[in-house]
């Protein structure tokens, strides 16, 4: 667990005096990945993507809202020319269980015919959101569609999804932080933890 917490200034979140770093919230936040650990992994993903897409000018499509923090860091870790766009879908109400229903709230503004698209997600859980999204985007005849997800919760999968670039595999817990929310709370935390109710 020590290495997962990290040792740099950004990893010492548990000693911070910021009130939102104190884990006296209800529910309790149990740490999983520190800001340092996340930063190192995102850097590696960026290097991998830059190598694979050299000369291809890929389009990163971030899935709002959960992927916005990850997308910002990932884009800056990809050292080849690329563009960014966002799509917003909604698959959760205010609870912690997926409704299984995916609502498309905002579409990308970039035409993707013949483009190499990389969908950037926070978590693949049941897989329903991404499989829907991939099918929708493929109707527009992109050159390719790949998936980059920060987290993978394989125990809950309902439909198979191939994740091309993955940050971390996580247990079947409800996680928050680094863009990921519980009822719109905790998105701003620089680390990732899970909730214990
Ligand atoms: P899926 O369609 O079940 O694969 O999950 C879709 C979305 O649900 C993910 O991209 C997240 O935005 C959200 N989600 C899944 N698991 C969690 C979690 O543990 N915490 C917060 N959001 C989650
Ligand atoms: Mg998401």
PDB file of C-alpha atoms and ligand atoms in Angstrom:
ATOM      1  CA  UNK A   1       0.000   0.000   0.000  1.00  0.00           C
ATOM      2  CA  UNK A   2       2.911   2.351   0.735  1.00  0.00           C
ATOM      3  CA  UNK A   3       4.009   2.571  -2.885  1.00  0.00           C
ATOM      4  CA  UNK A   4       0.425   3.170  -3.981  1.00  0.00           C
ATOM      5  CA  UNK A   5       0.274   6.149  -1.660  1.00  0.00           C
ATOM      6  CA  UNK A   6       3.408   7.730  -3.137  1.00  0.00           C
ATOM      7  CA  UNK A   7       5.991   9.830  -1.364  1.00  0.00           C
ATOM      8  CA  UNK A   8       6.258  13.148  -3.271  1.00  0.00           C
ATOM      9  CA  UNK A   9       4.483  16.283  -2.102  1.00  0.00           C
ATOM     10  CA  UNK A  10       1.425  15.422  -4.211  1.00  0.00           C
ATOM     11  CA  UNK A  11       1.397  11.908  -2.759  1.00  0.00           C
ATOM     12  CA  UNK A  12       1.265  13.071   0.849  1.00  0.00           C
ATOM     13  CA  UNK A  13      -2.413  13.878   0.585  1.00  0.00           C
ATOM     14  CA  UNK A  14      -3.119  12.152   3.885  1.00  0.00           C
ATOM     15  CA  UNK A  15      -1.039  14.744   5.748  1.00  0.00           C
ATOM     16  CA  UNK A  16      -2.602  17.733   4.010  1.00  0.00           C
ATOM     17  CA  UNK A  17      -4.448  20.299   6.059  1.00  0.00           C
ATOM     18  CA  UNK A  18      -7.018  20.785   3.311  1.00  0.00           C
ATOM     19  CA  UNK A  19     -10.345  19.979   4.933  1.00  0.00           C
ATOM     20  CA  UNK A  20     -11.442  17.839   1.986  1.00  0.00           C
ATOM     21  CA  UNK A  21      -8.316  15.679   2.419  1.00  0.00           C
ATOM     22  CA  UNK A  22      -9.366  14.633   5.907  1.00  0.00           C
ATOM     23  CA  UNK A  23     -11.188  11.356   5.646  1.00  0.00           C
ATOM     24  CA  UNK A  24     -13.843  12.261   8.163  1.00  0.00           C
ATOM     25  CA  UNK A  25     -16.450  12.395   5.433  1.00  0.00           C
ATOM     26  CA  UNK A  26     -19.493  10.190   5.506  1.00  0.00           C
ATOM     27  CA  UNK A  27     -19.101   7.791   3.675  1.00  0.00           C
ATOM     28  CA  UNK A  28     -15.427   7.123   4.466  1.00  0.00           C
ATOM     29  CA  UNK A  29     -12.821   7.394   1.683  1.00  0.00           C
ATOM     30  CA  UNK A  30     -10.335   4.508   1.539  1.00  0.00           C
ATOM     31  CA  UNK A  31      -7.212   5.396  -0.527  1.00  0.00           C
ATOM     32  CA  UNK A  32      -6.378   3.415  -3.667  1.00  0.00           C
ATOM     33  CA  UNK A  33      -4.032   5.484  -5.872  1.00  0.00           C
ATOM     34  CA  UNK A  34      -2.210   8.668  -4.878  1.00  0.00           C
ATOM     35  CA  UNK A  35      -1.762  11.634  -7.205  1.00  0.00           C
ATOM     36  CA  UNK A  36       1.893  10.590  -7.753  1.00  0.00           C
ATOM     37  CA  UNK A  37       1.010   7.049  -8.711  1.00  0.00           C
ATOM     38  CA  UNK A  38      -1.702   8.264 -11.093  1.00  0.00           C
ATOM     39  CA  UNK A  39       0.664  10.807 -12.668  1.00  0.00           C
ATOM     40  CA  UNK A  40       3.300   8.156 -13.349  1.00  0.00           C
ATOM     41  CA  UNK A  41       0.797   5.784 -14.975  1.00  0.00           C
ATOM     42  CA  UNK A  42      -0.797   8.528 -17.096  1.00  0.00           C
ATOM     43  CA  UNK A  43       2.678   9.507 -18.312  1.00  0.00           C
ATOM     44  CA  UNK A  44       3.295   5.890 -19.414  1.00  0.00           C
ATOM     45  CA  UNK A  45      -0.034   5.755 -21.249  1.00  0.00           C
ATOM     46  CA  UNK A  46       0.832   9.002 -23.031  1.00  0.00           C
ATOM     47  CA  UNK A  47       4.185   7.604 -24.200  1.00  0.00           C
ATOM     48  CA  UNK A  48       2.515   4.416 -25.440  1.00  0.00           C
ATOM     49  CA  UNK A  49      -0.163   6.330 -27.358  1.00  0.00           C
ATOM     50  CA  UNK A  50       2.401   8.724 -28.849  1.00  0.00           C
ATOM     51  CA  UNK A  51       4.402   5.761 -30.175  1.00  0.00           C
ATOM     52  CA  UNK A  52       1.372   3.947 -31.589  1.00  0.00           C
ATOM     53  CA  UNK A  53      -0.148   7.019 -33.252  1.00  0.00           C
ATOM     54  CA  UNK A  54       2.935   8.777 -34.624  1.00  0.00           C
ATOM     55  CA  UNK A  55       1.968  10.523 -37.864  1.00  0.00           C
ATOM     56  CA  UNK A  56      -1.747   9.712 -37.396  1.00  0.00           C
ATOM     57  CA  UNK A  57      -2.976  12.922 -35.747  1.00  0.00           C
ATOM     58  CA  UNK A  58      -5.442  11.106 -33.469  1.00  0.00           C
ATOM     59  CA  UNK A  59      -8.580  12.661 -31.994  1.00  0.00           C
ATOM     60  CA  UNK A  60      -9.037  12.092 -28.264  1.00  0.00           C
ATOM     61  CA  UNK A  61     -12.708  11.978 -27.358  1.00  0.00           C
ATOM     62  CA  UNK A  62     -13.179  12.409 -23.621  1.00  0.00           C
ATOM     63  CA  UNK A  63     -16.343  11.050 -22.058  1.00  0.00           C
ATOM     64  CA  UNK A  64     -17.739  13.729 -19.765  1.00  0.00           C
ATOM     65  CA  UNK A  65     -17.866  14.317 -16.987  1.00  0.00           C
ATOM     66  CA  UNK A  66     -15.781  11.579 -15.353  1.00  0.00           C
ATOM     67  CA  UNK A  67     -12.844  11.671 -17.806  1.00  0.00           C
ATOM     68  CA  UNK A  68     -12.101  15.400 -17.811  1.00  0.00           C
ATOM     69  CA  UNK A  69      -9.235  15.376 -15.284  1.00  0.00           C
ATOM     70  CA  UNK A  70      -7.667  12.247 -16.797  1.00  0.00           C
ATOM     71  CA  UNK A  71      -8.039  13.674 -20.313  1.00  0.00           C
ATOM     72  CA  UNK A  72      -6.275  16.914 -19.365  1.00  0.00           C
ATOM     73  CA  UNK A  73      -3.271  15.033 -17.982  1.00  0.00           C
ATOM     74  CA  UNK A  74      -3.248  12.387 -20.727  1.00  0.00           C
ATOM     75  CA  UNK A  75      -3.327  14.960 -23.529  1.00  0.00           C
ATOM     76  CA  UNK A  76      -0.310  16.724 -22.040  1.00  0.00           C
ATOM     77  CA  UNK A  77       1.530  13.385 -21.807  1.00  0.00           C
ATOM     78  CA  UNK A  78       1.000  12.653 -25.534  1.00  0.00           C
ATOM     79  CA  UNK A  79       3.939  14.287 -27.275  1.00  0.00           C
ATOM     80  CA  UNK A  80       2.654  14.020 -30.860  1.00  0.00           C
ATOM     81  CA  UNK A  81       0.118  16.305 -32.596  1.00  0.00           C
ATOM     82  CA  UNK A  82      -3.451  15.367 -31.675  1.00  0.00           C
ATOM     83  CA  UNK A  83      -6.817  17.019 -31.081  1.00  0.00           C
ATOM     84  CA  UNK A  84      -9.322  16.825 -28.245  1.00  0.00           C
ATOM     85  CA  UNK A  85     -13.094  16.787 -28.197  1.00  0.00           C
ATOM     86  CA  UNK A  86     -15.711  15.710 -25.659  1.00  0.00           C
ATOM     87  CA  UNK A  87     -18.926  13.763 -25.613  1.00  0.00           C
ATOM     88  CA  UNK A  88     -21.315  13.705 -22.692  1.00  0.00           C
ATOM     89  CA  UNK A  89     -23.320  10.693 -21.741  1.00  0.00           C
ATOM     90  CA  UNK A  90     -25.190   9.860 -18.610  1.00  0.00           C
ATOM     91  CA  UNK A  91     -25.511   6.353 -17.237  1.00  0.00           C
ATOM     92  CA  UNK A  92     -26.073   6.984 -13.560  1.00  0.00           C
ATOM     93  CA  UNK A  93     -28.713   8.766 -11.523  1.00  0.00           C
ATOM     94  CA  UNK A  94     -27.831   9.810  -8.009  1.00  0.00           C
ATOM     95  CA  UNK A  95     -27.208   6.250  -6.786  1.00  0.00           C
ATOM     96  CA  UNK A  96     -24.213   3.967  -7.193  1.00  0.00           C
ATOM     97  CA  UNK A  97     -25.839   1.392  -9.491  1.00  0.00           C
ATOM     98  CA  UNK A  98     -25.834   1.695 -13.285  1.00  0.00           C
ATOM     99  CA  UNK A  99     -29.301   2.000 -14.768  1.00  0.00           C
ATOM    100  CA  UNK A 100     -27.987   0.096 -17.793  1.00  0.00           C
ATOM    101  CA  UNK A 101     -29.397   2.912 -19.880  1.00  0.00           C
ATOM    102  CA  UNK A 102     -27.068   5.317 -21.699  1.00  0.00           C
ATOM    103  CA  UNK A 103     -28.317   8.812 -22.482  1.00  0.00           C
ATOM    104  CA  UNK A 104     -26.399  10.942 -24.999  1.00  0.00           C
ATOM    105  CA  UNK A 105     -26.385  14.505 -23.703  1.00  0.00           C
ATOM    106  CA  UNK A 106     -23.780  16.289 -25.887  1.00  0.00           C
ATOM    107  CA  UNK A 107     -22.123  15.126 -29.113  1.00  0.00           C
ATOM    108  CA  UNK A 108     -18.592  15.888 -30.335  1.00  0.00           C
ATOM    109  CA  UNK A 109     -18.280  18.827 -32.734  1.00  0.00           C
ATOM    110  CA  UNK A 110     -15.446  17.267 -34.808  1.00  0.00           C
ATOM    111  CA  UNK A 111     -16.189  15.226 -37.967  1.00  0.00           C
ATOM    112  CA  UNK A 112     -14.469  11.858 -37.472  1.00  0.00           C
ATOM    113  CA  UNK A 113     -14.685  10.211 -40.934  1.00  0.00           C
ATOM    114  CA  UNK A 114     -11.219   8.762 -41.697  1.00  0.00           C
ATOM    115  CA  UNK A 115      -9.896   9.981 -38.320  1.00  0.00           C
ATOM    116  CA  UNK A 116      -8.156   7.821 -35.730  1.00  0.00           C
ATOM    117  CA  UNK A 117     -10.333   8.182 -32.628  1.00  0.00           C
ATOM    118  CA  UNK A 118      -9.287   7.343 -29.059  1.00  0.00           C
ATOM    119  CA  UNK A 119     -12.182   7.284 -26.602  1.00  0.00           C
ATOM    120  CA  UNK A 120     -10.987   8.397 -23.186  1.00  0.00           C
ATOM    121  CA  UNK A 121     -13.023   7.065 -20.247  1.00  0.00           C
ATOM    122  CA  UNK A 122     -12.704   7.167 -16.493  1.00  0.00           C
ATOM    123  CA  UNK A 123     -14.026   3.674 -15.688  1.00  0.00           C
ATOM    124  CA  UNK A 124     -15.194   0.641 -17.607  1.00  0.00           C
ATOM    125  CA  UNK A 125     -17.703  -0.983 -15.275  1.00  0.00           C
ATOM    126  CA  UNK A 126     -20.560  -2.929 -16.924  1.00  0.00           C
ATOM    127  CA  UNK A 127     -19.111  -1.882 -20.303  1.00  0.00           C
ATOM    128  CA  UNK A 128     -22.539  -0.732 -21.517  1.00  0.00           C
ATOM    129  CA  UNK A 129     -21.568   2.926 -21.943  1.00  0.00           C
ATOM    130  CA  UNK A 130     -18.491   2.271 -24.047  1.00  0.00           C
ATOM    131  CA  UNK A 131     -19.947  -0.454 -26.233  1.00  0.00           C
ATOM    132  CA  UNK A 132     -22.836   1.909 -27.046  1.00  0.00           C
ATOM    133  CA  UNK A 133     -20.462   4.753 -27.756  1.00  0.00           C
ATOM    134  CA  UNK A 134     -18.134   2.713 -29.948  1.00  0.00           C
ATOM    135  CA  UNK A 135     -21.074   1.516 -32.061  1.00  0.00           C
ATOM    136  CA  UNK A 136     -22.418   5.051 -32.460  1.00  0.00           C
ATOM    137  CA  UNK A 137     -19.040   6.452 -33.471  1.00  0.00           C
ATOM    138  CA  UNK A 138     -18.302   3.636 -35.942  1.00  0.00           C
ATOM    139  CA  UNK A 139     -21.414   4.660 -37.922  1.00  0.00           C
ATOM    140  CA  UNK A 140     -19.446   7.795 -38.865  1.00  0.00           C
ATOM    141  CA  UNK A 141     -16.695   5.767 -40.596  1.00  0.00           C
ATOM    142  CA  UNK A 142     -13.609   6.706 -38.581  1.00  0.00           C
ATOM    143  CA  UNK A 143     -10.274   5.149 -39.631  1.00  0.00           C
ATOM    144  CA  UNK A 144     -10.143   3.443 -36.208  1.00  0.00           C
ATOM    145  CA  UNK A 145     -11.644   3.614 -32.717  1.00  0.00           C
ATOM    146  CA  UNK A 146      -9.541   2.684 -29.685  1.00  0.00           C
ATOM    147  CA  UNK A 147     -10.390   2.814 -25.986  1.00  0.00           C
ATOM    148  CA  UNK A 148      -8.252   4.341 -23.266  1.00  0.00           C
ATOM    149  CA  UNK A 149      -9.658   3.963 -19.754  1.00  0.00           C
ATOM    150  CA  UNK A 150      -8.058   5.024 -16.509  1.00  0.00           C
ATOM    151  CA  UNK A 151      -9.800   2.297 -14.509  1.00  0.00           C
ATOM    152  CA  UNK A 152     -11.246  -1.143 -15.202  1.00  0.00           C
ATOM    153  CA  UNK A 153     -13.721  -2.901 -12.887  1.00  0.00           C
ATOM    154  CA  UNK A 154     -13.841  -6.289 -14.670  1.00  0.00           C
ATOM    155  CA  UNK A 155     -16.002  -8.060 -12.074  1.00  0.00           C
ATOM    156  CA  UNK A 156     -19.060  -6.086 -13.110  1.00  0.00           C
ATOM    157  CA  UNK A 157     -18.817  -6.503 -16.891  1.00  0.00           C
ATOM    158  CA  UNK A 158     -22.104  -7.183 -18.705  1.00  0.00           C
ATOM    159  CA  UNK A 159     -20.791  -6.836 -22.263  1.00  0.00           C
ATOM    160  CA  UNK A 160     -17.262  -7.443 -23.500  1.00  0.00           C
ATOM    161  CA  UNK A 161     -15.150  -4.368 -24.179  1.00  0.00           C
ATOM    162  CA  UNK A 162     -11.579  -4.361 -25.470  1.00  0.00           C
ATOM    163  CA  UNK A 163      -9.557  -1.741 -23.595  1.00  0.00           C
ATOM    164  CA  UNK A 164      -6.514  -0.779 -25.693  1.00  0.00           C
ATOM    165  CA  UNK A 165      -4.889   1.454 -23.060  1.00  0.00           C
ATOM    166  CA  UNK A 166      -5.605   0.863 -19.375  1.00  0.00           C
ATOM    167  CA  UNK A 167      -4.429   2.677 -16.267  1.00  0.00           C
ATOM    168  CA  UNK A 168      -5.371   0.352 -13.396  1.00  0.00           C
ATOM    169  CA  UNK A 169      -7.584  -2.640 -12.664  1.00  0.00           C
ATOM    170  CA  UNK A 170      -9.715  -2.025  -9.552  1.00  0.00           C
ATOM    171  CA  UNK A 171     -11.851  -4.217  -7.296  1.00  0.00           C
ATOM    172  CA  UNK A 172     -15.638  -4.076  -7.307  1.00  0.00           C
ATOM    173  CA  UNK A 173     -15.840  -0.910  -5.172  1.00  0.00           C
ATOM    174  CA  UNK A 174     -17.393   2.477  -5.746  1.00  0.00           C
ATOM    175  CA  UNK A 175     -14.457   4.798  -6.469  1.00  0.00           C
ATOM    176  CA  UNK A 176     -14.198   8.584  -6.435  1.00  0.00           C
ATOM    177  CA  UNK A 177     -11.644  11.343  -7.079  1.00  0.00           C
ATOM    178  CA  UNK A 178      -9.510  12.503 -10.048  1.00  0.00           C
ATOM    179  CA  UNK A 179     -12.679  13.464 -11.937  1.00  0.00           C
ATOM    180  CA  UNK A 180     -14.819  10.571 -10.736  1.00  0.00           C
ATOM    181  CA  UNK A 181     -17.825  11.440  -8.598  1.00  0.00           C
ATOM    182  CA  UNK A 182     -20.386  10.140  -6.189  1.00  0.00           C
ATOM    183  CA  UNK A 183     -23.532  12.199  -6.780  1.00  0.00           C
ATOM    184  CA  UNK A 184     -21.327  15.043  -8.168  1.00  0.00           C
ATOM    185  CA  UNK A 185     -19.122  15.022  -5.065  1.00  0.00           C
ATOM    186  CA  UNK A 186     -15.360  14.311  -4.758  1.00  0.00           C
ATOM    187  CA  UNK A 187     -14.453  14.957  -8.445  1.00  0.00           C
ATOM    188  CA  UNK A 188     -11.832  17.513  -7.389  1.00  0.00           C
ATOM    189  CA  UNK A 189      -9.775  15.179  -5.198  1.00  0.00           C
ATOM    190  CA  UNK A 190      -6.317  14.643  -6.754  1.00  0.00           C
ATOM    191  CA  UNK A 191      -6.187  11.003  -5.639  1.00  0.00           C
ATOM    192  CA  UNK A 192      -8.479   8.005  -6.172  1.00  0.00           C
ATOM    193  CA  UNK A 193     -10.174   6.212  -3.320  1.00  0.00           C
ATOM    194  CA  UNK A 194     -13.217   4.069  -2.766  1.00  0.00           C
ATOM    195  CA  UNK A 195     -16.200   4.742  -0.553  1.00  0.00           C
ATOM    196  CA  UNK A 196     -17.125   2.683   2.455  1.00  0.00           C
ATOM    197  CA  UNK A 197     -20.740   3.323   3.425  1.00  0.00           C
TER     198      UNK A 197
HETATM  199  P1  LIG B   1     -20.508   1.280 -17.360  1.00  0.00           P
HETATM  200  O1  LIG B   1     -21.444   1.709 -18.460  1.00  0.00           O
HETATM  201  O2  LIG B   1     -21.222   0.460 -16.349  1.00  0.00           O
HETATM  202  O3  LIG B   1     -19.272   0.597 -17.889  1.00  0.00           O
HETATM  203  O4  LIG B   1     -20.020   2.559 -16.574  1.00  0.00           O
HETATM  204  C1  LIG B   1     -20.238   3.807 -17.066  1.00  0.00           C
HETATM  205  C2  LIG B   1     -19.803   4.908 -16.176  1.00  0.00           C
HETATM  206  O5  LIG B   1     -20.328   4.750 -14.867  1.00  0.00           O
HETATM  207  C3  LIG B   1     -18.315   5.068 -15.962  1.00  0.00           C
HETATM  208  O6  LIG B   1     -17.670   5.657 -17.031  1.00  0.00           O
HETATM  209  C4  LIG B   1     -18.339   5.991 -14.756  1.00  0.00           C
HETATM  210  O7  LIG B   1     -18.522   7.315 -15.173  1.00  0.00           O
HETATM  211  C5  LIG B   1     -19.535   5.465 -13.984  1.00  0.00           C
HETATM  212  N1  LIG B   1     -19.029   4.597 -12.910  1.00  0.00           N
HETATM  213  C6  LIG B   1     -18.824   3.256 -12.942  1.00  0.00           C
HETATM  214  N2  LIG B   1     -18.300   2.822 -11.783  1.00  0.00           N
HETATM  215  C7  LIG B   1     -18.142   3.930 -11.015  1.00  0.00           C
HETATM  216  C8  LIG B   1     -17.583   4.150  -9.705  1.00  0.00           C
HETATM  217  O8  LIG B   1     -17.098   3.246  -9.002  1.00  0.00           O
HETATM  218  N3  LIG B   1     -17.589   5.438  -9.268  1.00  0.00           N
HETATM  219  C9  LIG B   1     -18.081   6.475 -10.000  1.00  0.00           C
HETATM  220  N4  LIG B   1     -18.585   6.317 -11.227  1.00  0.00           N
HETATM  221  C10 LIG B   1     -18.618   5.052 -11.731  1.00  0.00           C
HETATM  222 MG1  LIG B   2     -17.525   7.757 -17.413  1.00  0.00          MG
END
